[in-house]
Coordinates of C-alpha atoms in Angstrom, one line a residue:
M1 CA -0.1 -0.1 0.0
R2 CA 1.2 3.6 -0.8
I3 CA -0.4 6.4 0.9
A4 CA -0.2 9.6 -1.1
V5 CA -1.0 13.2 0.2
F6 CA -1.9 15.5 -2.6
V7 CA -4.0 18.7 -3.9
A8 CA -6.3 18.3 -6.5
G9 CA -8.2 21.6 -6.5
Q10 CA -10.2 20.8 -3.5
G11 CA -7.7 21.4 -0.7
R12 CA -5.3 18.5 0.7
Q13 CA -6.5 15.0 0.5
V14 CA -5.1 11.8 1.5
G15 CA -5.7 8.6 -0.7
M16 CA -4.1 5.4 -2.0
L17 CA -2.0 4.9 -5.1
S18 CA -3.1 2.5 -7.5
P19 CA -1.0 -0.6 -8.0
D20 CA 0.3 0.6 -11.5
G21 CA 1.0 4.0 -9.8
L22 CA -1.0 6.1 -12.3
R23 CA -4.0 7.1 -10.2
V24 CA -4.7 8.2 -6.7
T25 CA -8.1 7.3 -4.9
P26 CA -8.9 9.7 -1.8
F27 CA -10.0 8.3 1.3
D28 CA -13.4 9.7 2.4
V29 CA -12.3 11.7 5.6
P30 CA -13.0 15.3 6.7
A31 CA -10.9 18.1 5.7
E32 CA -9.4 18.3 9.2
V33 CA -8.3 14.7 8.9
A34 CA -6.9 15.2 5.4
R35 CA -5.0 18.4 6.7
R36 CA -2.7 16.2 8.9
G37 CA -1.9 13.9 5.9
A38 CA -1.2 10.0 6.5
L39 CA -0.7 10.6 10.2
P40 CA -4.4 10.2 11.3
L41 CA -4.3 6.7 9.0
V42 CA -1.1 5.6 11.0
E43 CA -2.6 6.6 14.2
A44 CA -6.0 4.6 13.6
A45 CA -4.0 1.5 12.4
S46 CA -2.0 1.5 15.8
R47 CA -5.6 1.2 17.5
G48 CA -6.4 -1.7 15.0
E49 CA -8.8 0.5 13.0
P50 CA -9.4 -0.1 9.4
L51 CA -8.7 2.3 6.5
P52 CA -11.3 4.9 5.7
A53 CA -13.5 4.1 3.0
P54 CA -12.4 5.3 -0.6
A55 CA -14.2 8.2 -2.3
S56 CA -16.1 7.0 -5.5
S57 CA -13.9 8.8 -7.8
S58 CA -9.9 9.0 -8.5
F59 CA -7.4 11.3 -9.9
A60 CA -4.7 10.8 -12.5
L61 CA -1.5 11.0 -10.5
A62 CA -0.2 13.4 -13.2
D63 CA -3.1 15.9 -12.5
V64 CA -2.3 16.3 -8.7
R65 CA 0.3 18.1 -6.8
L66 CA 2.0 15.8 -4.3
E67 CA 2.8 16.8 -1.0
A68 CA 4.9 15.4 1.9
P69 CA 3.0 12.2 3.4
L70 CA 3.2 13.7 7.0
P71 CA 3.1 17.5 6.3
L72 CA 2.5 18.3 9.9
P73 CA 4.6 15.6 11.8
R74 CA 3.7 15.4 15.5
R75 CA 7.1 16.4 16.7
N76 CA 10.6 16.6 15.7
L77 CA 12.0 14.0 13.3
W78 CA 14.7 11.7 14.7
C79 CA 17.7 11.5 12.6
G80 CA 20.5 9.1 12.6
G81 CA 24.3 10.6 12.0
R82 CA 27.3 8.9 10.7
N83 CA 25.5 5.7 9.7
Y84 CA 27.2 4.6 6.6
H85 CA 30.9 3.4 6.6
A86 CA 31.9 5.3 3.6
H87 CA 30.0 8.4 4.8
A88 CA 31.9 8.3 8.3
Q89 CA 35.3 8.4 6.4
E90 CA 34.6 11.1 4.1
L91 CA 33.7 13.5 7.1
A92 CA 36.0 12.0 9.5
G93 CA 38.2 15.2 9.5
S94 CA 35.2 17.7 9.8
V95 CA 31.6 17.0 10.8
F96 CA 32.7 13.8 13.0
K97 CA 36.1 14.7 14.1
N98 CA 34.8 15.3 17.8
N99 CA 32.9 12.5 17.8
A100 CA 33.9 8.9 19.3
A101 CA 36.5 7.6 17.0
D102 CA 34.8 4.0 17.1
T103 CA 31.8 4.4 14.9
M104 CA 30.3 1.2 16.4
E105 CA 30.0 2.4 19.7
W106 CA 26.6 4.2 19.8
P107 CA 24.4 5.7 17.3
I108 CA 24.7 9.3 16.7
V109 CA 21.1 10.8 16.9
F110 CA 19.9 14.4 16.2
S111 CA 16.5 16.0 15.4
K112 CA 14.9 18.2 12.9
V113 CA 11.8 20.5 13.8
P114 CA 8.8 19.4 12.0
E115 CA 8.3 22.9 10.6
C116 CA 11.1 22.3 8.1
V117 CA 9.2 19.4 6.0
V118 CA 8.2 20.2 2.5
G119 CA 6.7 18.3 -0.4
P120 CA 8.4 15.8 -2.9
A121 CA 8.6 18.6 -5.5
D122 CA 8.6 21.8 -3.4
T123 CA 11.4 24.3 -3.7
V124 CA 14.0 24.4 -1.1
Q125 CA 14.9 28.0 -0.1
L126 CA 18.8 28.7 0.2
P127 CA 19.6 31.3 3.3
A128 CA 21.2 34.4 2.5
A129 CA 24.7 34.2 2.4
A130 CA 25.3 36.0 5.5
I131 CA 23.6 33.0 7.2
S132 CA 25.2 30.1 5.3
Q133 CA 26.9 29.5 2.2
Q134 CA 27.4 25.7 2.8
I135 CA 24.3 24.0 1.9
D136 CA 24.6 20.4 1.6
Y137 CA 22.0 17.6 0.6
E138 CA 21.8 14.1 2.3
A139 CA 19.7 11.6 0.8
E140 CA 18.0 9.2 3.3
L141 CA 15.4 6.6 4.0
A142 CA 13.1 7.4 6.6
V143 CA 11.2 4.9 8.8
V144 CA 7.7 5.8 10.1
I145 CA 6.8 4.1 13.4
G146 CA 3.2 2.4 13.5
M147 CA 3.0 1.0 16.9
G148 CA 4.4 3.2 19.5
G149 CA 6.3 1.9 22.5
K150 CA 9.1 2.5 24.9
N151 CA 12.4 0.4 25.5
I152 CA 11.7 -1.4 22.2
S153 CA 13.8 -4.4 21.9
R154 CA 15.9 -4.8 18.7
E155 CA 14.3 -8.2 18.1
A156 CA 10.7 -6.6 18.3
A157 CA 11.6 -3.4 16.6
M158 CA 10.4 -4.2 12.7
S159 CA 7.0 -5.0 14.3
H160 CA 6.8 -1.2 15.2
V161 CA 7.3 0.0 11.7
Y162 CA 4.4 1.1 9.6
G163 CA 6.3 2.0 6.5
Y164 CA 8.9 4.2 4.7
T165 CA 9.3 7.4 2.7
I166 CA 12.2 9.5 1.5
V167 CA 13.8 12.6 3.0
N168 CA 16.4 14.8 2.0
D169 CA 18.3 15.7 5.2
V170 CA 19.5 19.3 4.0
T171 CA 22.0 20.6 6.1
A172 CA 23.9 24.1 6.5
R173 CA 27.1 22.7 7.2
D174 CA 28.7 25.9 8.6
V175 CA 26.0 26.3 11.0
Q176 CA 26.1 22.4 12.0
M177 CA 29.8 23.0 12.9
R178 CA 29.8 26.2 14.9
H179 CA 27.0 25.2 17.4
Q180 CA 28.5 21.6 17.9
Q181 CA 25.0 20.5 18.4
W182 CA 23.5 19.8 14.9
D183 CA 19.9 20.8 15.1
M184 CA 20.1 24.4 14.1
G185 CA 22.0 23.5 11.1
K186 CA 19.4 20.8 10.2
S187 CA 16.2 22.7 10.6
F188 CA 16.1 25.9 8.5
D189 CA 12.5 26.3 6.8
T190 CA 12.2 24.0 3.8
F191 CA 15.2 21.8 4.8
C192 CA 13.1 18.5 4.8
P193 CA 11.8 17.5 1.5
M194 CA 9.8 14.4 2.2
G195 CA 7.8 11.9 -0.2
P196 CA 6.7 11.0 -2.7
W197 CA 4.4 8.9 -0.4
L198 CA 4.5 6.5 2.5
V199 CA 5.0 2.7 1.5
S200 CA 3.6 0.1 4.1
A201 CA 6.2 -2.2 5.5
D202 CA 4.1 -5.3 3.9
E203 CA 5.4 -3.9 0.5
M204 CA 9.0 -3.5 1.2
D205 CA 12.0 -4.1 3.8
G206 CA 14.0 -0.8 4.5
R207 CA 17.1 -3.0 5.5
E208 CA 17.5 -4.4 1.9
T209 CA 17.1 -1.5 -0.5
R210 CA 19.1 1.1 -2.4
V211 CA 19.4 5.0 -2.0
R212 CA 20.7 7.0 -4.7
C213 CA 21.2 11.0 -5.2
W214 CA 21.7 13.0 -8.1
V215 CA 22.8 16.7 -8.4
N216 CA 21.8 18.4 -11.6
G217 CA 21.8 14.8 -13.2
E218 CA 25.1 13.6 -11.9
L219 CA 24.9 10.6 -9.7
R220 CA 26.5 11.5 -6.2
Q221 CA 25.3 9.0 -3.8
D222 CA 24.7 5.4 -4.1
A223 CA 24.7 2.7 -1.6
P224 CA 22.3 -0.2 -0.2
T225 CA 21.0 0.2 3.1
A226 CA 22.7 -3.1 4.0
N227 CA 25.8 -1.0 4.6
M228 CA 24.3 1.0 7.6
I229 CA 26.6 0.9 10.4
F230 CA 23.5 0.6 12.7
D231 CA 20.5 -1.1 11.1
I232 CA 16.8 0.0 11.5
P233 CA 16.0 -2.3 14.4
T234 CA 19.1 -0.7 16.3
L235 CA 18.0 2.9 15.4
I236 CA 14.4 2.0 16.9
E237 CA 15.8 0.3 20.0
T238 CA 18.2 3.1 20.6
V239 CA 15.7 6.0 20.1
S240 CA 13.2 4.5 22.2
R241 CA 15.4 3.8 25.3
G242 CA 13.7 5.8 28.0
I243 CA 11.8 7.8 25.3
T244 CA 8.2 6.7 24.2
L245 CA 7.8 6.6 20.5
Y246 CA 4.5 7.2 19.0
P247 CA 2.5 6.2 15.8
G248 CA 3.7 8.7 13.0
D249 CA 7.2 9.3 14.5
V250 CA 9.8 9.6 11.9
I251 CA 13.4 8.1 11.9
A252 CA 15.5 9.2 9.1
T253 CA 18.4 6.6 9.1
G254 CA 21.5 8.2 7.6
T255 CA 23.0 9.2 4.4
P256 CA 25.6 7.3 2.3
A257 CA 29.0 8.7 1.2
G258 CA 28.9 11.5 -1.7
V259 CA 27.6 14.8 0.1
G260 CA 28.8 17.8 -1.1
M261 CA 31.0 18.6 1.8
G262 CA 33.1 15.3 1.2
F263 CA 34.4 16.5 -2.2
K264 CA 38.0 18.4 -2.4
P265 CA 37.0 21.1 -2.8
P266 CA 33.4 20.9 -1.2
R267 CA 30.5 21.0 -3.8
Y268 CA 27.6 22.8 -1.9
L269 CA 24.3 23.6 -3.3
R270 CA 23.8 26.7 -5.4
D271 CA 20.7 28.7 -6.7
G272 CA 19.2 26.8 -9.5
D273 CA 20.6 23.3 -8.5
T274 CA 18.4 20.2 -8.4
V275 CA 18.6 17.5 -6.1
R276 CA 17.0 14.0 -7.1
I277 CA 16.6 11.3 -4.7
E278 CA 15.5 7.8 -5.4
I279 CA 15.0 4.6 -3.2
D280 CA 14.0 1.4 -4.4
G281 CA 10.6 0.2 -3.4
I282 CA 9.4 3.8 -2.8
G283 CA 10.2 6.2 -5.7
S284 CA 11.7 9.6 -5.9
I285 CA 11.8 13.0 -4.9
E286 CA 13.2 15.9 -6.8
N287 CA 13.4 19.4 -5.4
Q288 CA 15.1 22.8 -6.8
F289 CA 17.1 24.8 -4.5
T290 CA 16.7 28.7 -5.1
G291 CA 18.1 31.9 -3.4
G292 CA 20.8 32.4 -1.5
A293 CA 21.9 35.9 -2.6

Protein backbone atom coordinates (compact mmCIF):
# COMPACT_ATOMS: atom_id res chain seq x y z
CA MET A 1 0.00 0.00 0.00
CA ARG A 2 1.21 3.48 -0.87
CA ILE A 3 -0.50 6.40 0.87
CA ALA A 4 -0.22 9.72 -0.93
CA VAL A 5 -1.07 13.21 0.27
CA PHE A 6 -1.98 15.58 -2.52
CA VAL A 7 -3.85 18.65 -3.73
CA ALA A 8 -6.30 18.30 -6.60
CA GLY A 9 -8.25 21.55 -6.58
CA GLN A 10 -10.16 20.81 -3.36
CA GLY A 11 -7.55 21.39 -0.71
CA ARG A 12 -5.35 18.71 0.83
CA GLN A 13 -6.49 15.11 0.42
CA VAL A 14 -5.07 11.77 1.47
CA GLY A 15 -5.51 8.66 -0.61
CA MET A 16 -4.16 5.38 -1.91
CA LEU A 17 -2.04 5.02 -5.00
CA SER A 18 -3.18 2.45 -7.57
CA PRO A 19 -1.00 -0.66 -8.04
CA ASP A 20 0.25 0.68 -11.39
CA GLY A 21 1.12 4.05 -9.82
CA LEU A 22 -0.97 6.01 -12.32
CA ARG A 23 -3.97 7.04 -10.22
CA VAL A 24 -4.74 8.02 -6.66
CA THR A 25 -8.06 7.46 -4.91
CA PRO A 26 -8.78 9.74 -1.96
CA PHE A 27 -10.13 8.42 1.29
CA ASP A 28 -13.50 9.74 2.37
CA VAL A 29 -12.32 11.73 5.38
CA PRO A 30 -13.11 15.24 6.68
CA ALA A 31 -10.85 18.12 5.66
CA GLU A 32 -9.47 18.38 9.19
CA VAL A 33 -8.28 14.77 9.03
CA ALA A 34 -6.79 15.21 5.54
CA ARG A 35 -4.98 18.33 6.75
CA ARG A 36 -2.70 16.08 8.82
CA GLY A 37 -1.90 13.85 5.84
CA ALA A 38 -1.21 10.17 6.50
CA LEU A 39 -0.71 10.65 10.25
CA PRO A 40 -4.37 10.01 11.28
CA LEU A 41 -4.32 6.77 9.26
CA VAL A 42 -1.15 5.60 10.98
CA GLU A 43 -2.63 6.47 14.38
CA ALA A 44 -5.87 4.66 13.53
CA ALA A 45 -3.97 1.56 12.44
CA SER A 46 -2.15 1.50 15.78
CA ARG A 47 -5.57 1.24 17.43
CA GLY A 48 -6.57 -1.65 15.18
CA GLU A 49 -8.94 0.45 13.08
CA PRO A 50 -9.36 -0.14 9.33
CA LEU A 51 -8.56 2.35 6.61
CA PRO A 52 -11.29 4.88 5.81
CA ALA A 53 -13.60 4.11 2.93
CA PRO A 54 -12.37 5.25 -0.49
CA ALA A 55 -14.13 8.02 -2.35
CA SER A 56 -16.14 7.16 -5.44
CA SER A 57 -13.75 8.81 -7.88
CA SER A 58 -10.01 8.90 -8.42
CA PHE A 59 -7.47 11.26 -9.97
CA ALA A 60 -4.70 10.71 -12.46
CA LEU A 61 -1.45 11.08 -10.56
CA ALA A 62 -0.22 13.43 -13.28
CA ASP A 63 -3.08 15.83 -12.46
CA VAL A 64 -2.39 16.25 -8.74
CA ARG A 65 0.32 18.01 -6.75
CA LEU A 66 1.95 15.68 -4.28
CA GLU A 67 2.70 16.90 -0.77
CA ALA A 68 4.74 15.33 2.00
CA PRO A 69 2.98 12.22 3.33
CA LEU A 70 3.42 13.65 6.84
CA PRO A 71 3.07 17.40 6.19
CA LEU A 72 2.51 18.14 9.89
CA PRO A 73 4.67 15.72 11.89
CA ARG A 74 3.54 15.43 15.50
CA ARG A 75 7.02 16.41 16.74
CA ASN A 76 10.66 16.65 15.71
CA LEU A 77 12.00 14.04 13.31
CA TRP A 78 14.62 11.70 14.78
CA CYS A 79 17.74 11.41 12.62
CA GLY A 80 20.69 9.07 12.62
CA GLY A 81 24.10 10.58 11.87
CA ARG A 82 27.29 8.89 10.64
CA ASN A 83 25.43 5.73 9.74
CA TYR A 84 27.19 4.51 6.59
CA HIS A 85 30.82 3.41 6.79
CA ALA A 86 32.02 5.33 3.73
CA HIS A 87 30.21 8.49 4.83
CA ALA A 88 31.86 8.22 8.25
CA GLN A 89 35.22 8.18 6.49
CA GLU A 90 34.54 11.08 4.11
CA LEU A 91 33.65 13.48 6.96
CA ALA A 92 35.96 12.04 9.61
CA GLY A 93 38.09 15.18 9.59
CA SER A 94 35.22 17.67 9.66
CA VAL A 95 31.71 16.97 10.96
CA PHE A 96 32.71 13.84 12.87
CA LYS A 97 36.15 14.87 14.13
CA ASN A 98 34.92 15.46 17.68
CA ASN A 99 32.77 12.34 17.85
CA ALA A 100 33.87 9.02 19.28
CA ALA A 101 36.48 7.41 17.03
CA ASP A 102 34.74 4.05 17.28
CA THR A 103 31.87 4.35 14.81
CA MET A 104 30.31 1.16 16.21
CA GLU A 105 30.06 2.44 19.79
CA TRP A 106 26.70 4.24 19.77
CA PRO A 107 24.53 5.78 17.05
CA ILE A 108 24.63 9.55 16.71
CA VAL A 109 21.08 10.89 17.02
CA PHE A 110 19.83 14.43 16.42
CA SER A 111 16.56 15.97 15.29
CA LYS A 112 14.96 18.30 12.76
CA VAL A 113 12.00 20.51 13.63
CA PRO A 114 8.71 19.43 12.01
CA GLU A 115 8.20 22.84 10.40
CA CYS A 116 11.07 22.21 7.97
CA VAL A 117 9.13 19.48 6.12
CA VAL A 118 8.10 20.27 2.53
CA GLY A 119 6.79 18.20 -0.35
CA PRO A 120 8.58 15.91 -2.81
CA ALA A 121 8.71 18.53 -5.58
CA ASP A 122 8.67 21.74 -3.53
CA THR A 123 11.35 24.40 -3.77
CA VAL A 124 14.02 24.45 -1.08
CA GLN A 125 14.95 27.95 -0.02
CA LEU A 126 18.66 28.66 0.28
CA PRO A 127 19.41 31.11 3.10
CA ALA A 128 21.12 34.44 2.57
CA ALA A 129 24.88 34.22 2.23
CA ALA A 130 25.34 35.98 5.56
CA ILE A 131 23.55 33.05 7.25
CA SER A 132 25.12 30.11 5.41
CA GLN A 133 26.98 29.42 2.17
CA GLN A 134 27.50 25.72 2.78
CA ILE A 135 24.18 24.02 2.01
CA ASP A 136 24.46 20.28 1.51
CA TYR A 137 22.18 17.39 0.53
CA GLU A 138 21.74 14.05 2.32
CA ALA A 139 19.64 11.31 0.73
CA GLU A 140 17.97 9.16 3.38
CA LEU A 141 15.49 6.38 3.93
CA ALA A 142 12.99 7.40 6.61
CA VAL A 143 11.18 4.93 8.84
CA VAL A 144 7.66 5.78 10.04
CA ILE A 145 6.66 4.23 13.34
CA GLY A 146 3.31 2.43 13.36
CA MET A 147 3.02 0.99 16.84
CA GLY A 148 4.39 3.15 19.61
CA GLY A 149 6.39 1.97 22.54
CA LYS A 150 9.21 2.59 24.98
CA ASN A 151 12.39 0.56 25.45
CA ILE A 152 11.63 -1.38 22.29
CA SER A 153 13.97 -4.32 21.85
CA ARG A 154 15.95 -4.79 18.68
CA GLU A 155 14.20 -8.14 18.17
CA ALA A 156 10.74 -6.55 18.29
CA ALA A 157 11.62 -3.33 16.48
CA MET A 158 10.43 -4.20 12.96
CA SER A 159 6.93 -4.96 14.26
CA HIS A 160 6.75 -1.28 15.23
CA VAL A 161 7.37 -0.04 11.67
CA TYR A 162 4.37 1.20 9.69
CA GLY A 163 6.30 2.02 6.55
CA TYR A 164 8.89 4.08 4.73
CA THR A 165 9.36 7.31 2.85
CA ILE A 166 12.25 9.42 1.50
CA VAL A 167 13.75 12.53 3.06
CA ASN A 168 16.51 14.89 2.01
CA ASP A 169 18.25 15.88 5.25
CA VAL A 170 19.35 19.27 3.90
CA THR A 171 22.12 20.73 6.06
CA ALA A 172 23.84 24.08 6.54
CA ARG A 173 27.32 22.69 7.22
CA ASP A 174 28.89 25.85 8.66
CA VAL A 175 25.96 26.29 11.06
CA GLN A 176 26.08 22.59 11.95
CA MET A 177 29.78 22.87 12.81
CA ARG A 178 29.78 26.13 14.71
CA HIS A 179 27.06 25.15 17.18
CA GLN A 180 28.51 21.66 17.87
CA GLN A 181 24.97 20.33 18.36
CA TRP A 182 23.50 19.78 14.90
CA ASP A 183 19.83 20.73 15.22
CA MET A 184 20.10 24.36 14.08
CA GLY A 185 22.03 23.57 10.92
CA LYS A 186 19.50 20.86 10.07
CA SER A 187 16.27 22.75 10.75
CA PHE A 188 16.11 25.77 8.44
CA ASP A 189 12.75 26.34 6.78
CA THR A 190 12.20 23.92 3.84
CA PHE A 191 15.22 21.77 4.84
CA CYS A 192 13.35 18.45 4.85
CA PRO A 193 11.79 17.50 1.51
CA MET A 194 9.75 14.32 2.06
CA GLY A 195 7.83 11.91 -0.14
CA PRO A 196 6.66 11.02 -2.64
CA TRP A 197 4.34 8.88 -0.49
CA LEU A 198 4.34 6.49 2.45
CA VAL A 199 4.97 2.84 1.52
CA SER A 200 3.68 0.27 4.00
CA ALA A 201 6.13 -2.19 5.52
CA ASP A 202 4.39 -5.16 3.90
CA GLU A 203 5.50 -3.87 0.48
CA MET A 204 9.21 -3.48 1.16
CA ASP A 205 11.97 -4.08 3.68
CA GLY A 206 14.00 -0.98 4.39
CA ARG A 207 16.91 -3.16 5.47
CA GLU A 208 17.32 -4.39 1.90
CA THR A 209 16.96 -1.49 -0.51
CA ARG A 210 19.13 1.06 -2.32
CA VAL A 211 19.56 4.83 -1.85
CA ARG A 212 20.71 7.05 -4.72
CA CYS A 213 21.05 10.80 -5.19
CA TRP A 214 21.72 12.95 -8.24
CA VAL A 215 22.66 16.65 -8.29
CA ASN A 216 21.87 18.29 -11.63
CA GLY A 217 21.80 14.83 -13.19
CA GLU A 218 25.17 13.72 -11.75
CA LEU A 219 25.03 10.62 -9.56
CA ARG A 220 26.58 11.57 -6.21
CA GLN A 221 25.31 8.95 -3.72
CA ASP A 222 24.62 5.26 -4.28
CA ALA A 223 24.57 2.61 -1.54
CA PRO A 224 22.47 -0.28 -0.23
CA THR A 225 20.88 0.19 3.17
CA ALA A 226 22.61 -3.05 4.16
CA ASN A 227 25.73 -0.87 4.46
CA MET A 228 24.32 0.98 7.46
CA ILE A 229 26.53 0.89 10.55
CA PHE A 230 23.44 0.67 12.77
CA ASP A 231 20.50 -1.06 11.11
CA ILE A 232 16.85 -0.06 11.45
CA PRO A 233 16.11 -2.31 14.47
CA THR A 234 19.12 -0.87 16.30
CA LEU A 235 18.06 2.71 15.57
CA ILE A 236 14.55 2.03 16.86
CA GLU A 237 15.94 0.35 19.97
CA THR A 238 18.29 3.29 20.57
CA VAL A 239 15.77 6.10 20.09
CA SER A 240 13.17 4.37 22.28
CA ARG A 241 15.53 3.87 25.24
CA GLY A 242 13.71 5.78 27.99
CA ILE A 243 11.72 7.71 25.36
CA THR A 244 8.22 6.77 24.20
CA LEU A 245 7.84 6.58 20.44
CA TYR A 246 4.41 7.36 19.00
CA PRO A 247 2.61 6.30 15.83
CA GLY A 248 3.76 8.58 13.03
CA ASP A 249 7.16 9.33 14.51
CA VAL A 250 9.84 9.53 11.81
CA ILE A 251 13.38 8.17 12.05
CA ALA A 252 15.70 9.22 9.21
CA THR A 253 18.35 6.53 8.97
CA GLY A 254 21.44 8.41 7.79
CA THR A 255 23.03 9.15 4.44
CA PRO A 256 25.57 7.33 2.24
CA ALA A 257 28.91 8.74 1.09
CA GLY A 258 28.93 11.38 -1.63
CA VAL A 259 27.66 14.48 0.15
CA GLY A 260 28.87 17.85 -1.10
CA MET A 261 31.10 18.46 1.90
CA GLY A 262 32.97 15.23 1.19
CA PHE A 263 34.43 16.48 -2.11
CA LYS A 264 37.74 18.31 -2.31
CA PRO A 265 36.96 21.13 -2.71
CA PRO A 266 33.43 20.84 -1.30
CA ARG A 267 30.55 21.06 -3.77
CA TYR A 268 27.77 22.87 -1.96
CA LEU A 269 24.38 23.63 -3.46
CA ARG A 270 23.78 26.85 -5.35
CA ASP A 271 20.79 28.74 -6.74
CA GLY A 272 19.14 26.70 -9.48
CA ASP A 273 20.57 23.30 -8.48
CA THR A 274 18.25 20.30 -8.55
CA VAL A 275 18.57 17.31 -6.23
CA ARG A 276 16.85 14.02 -7.05
CA ILE A 277 16.73 11.15 -4.55
CA GLU A 278 15.50 7.68 -5.42
CA ILE A 279 15.02 4.65 -3.16
CA ASP A 280 14.10 1.27 -4.58
CA GLY A 281 10.62 0.21 -3.54
CA ILE A 282 9.49 3.76 -2.83
CA GLY A 283 10.12 6.09 -5.77
CA SER A 284 11.79 9.47 -5.99
CA ILE A 285 11.67 13.07 -4.89
CA GLU A 286 13.17 15.99 -6.80
CA ASN A 287 13.62 19.51 -5.46
CA GLN A 288 15.11 22.69 -6.85
CA PHE A 289 17.15 24.94 -4.61
CA THR A 290 16.70 28.69 -5.02
CA GLY A 291 17.89 31.89 -3.37
CA GLY A 292 21.05 32.36 -1.39
CA ALA A 293 21.88 35.87 -2.54
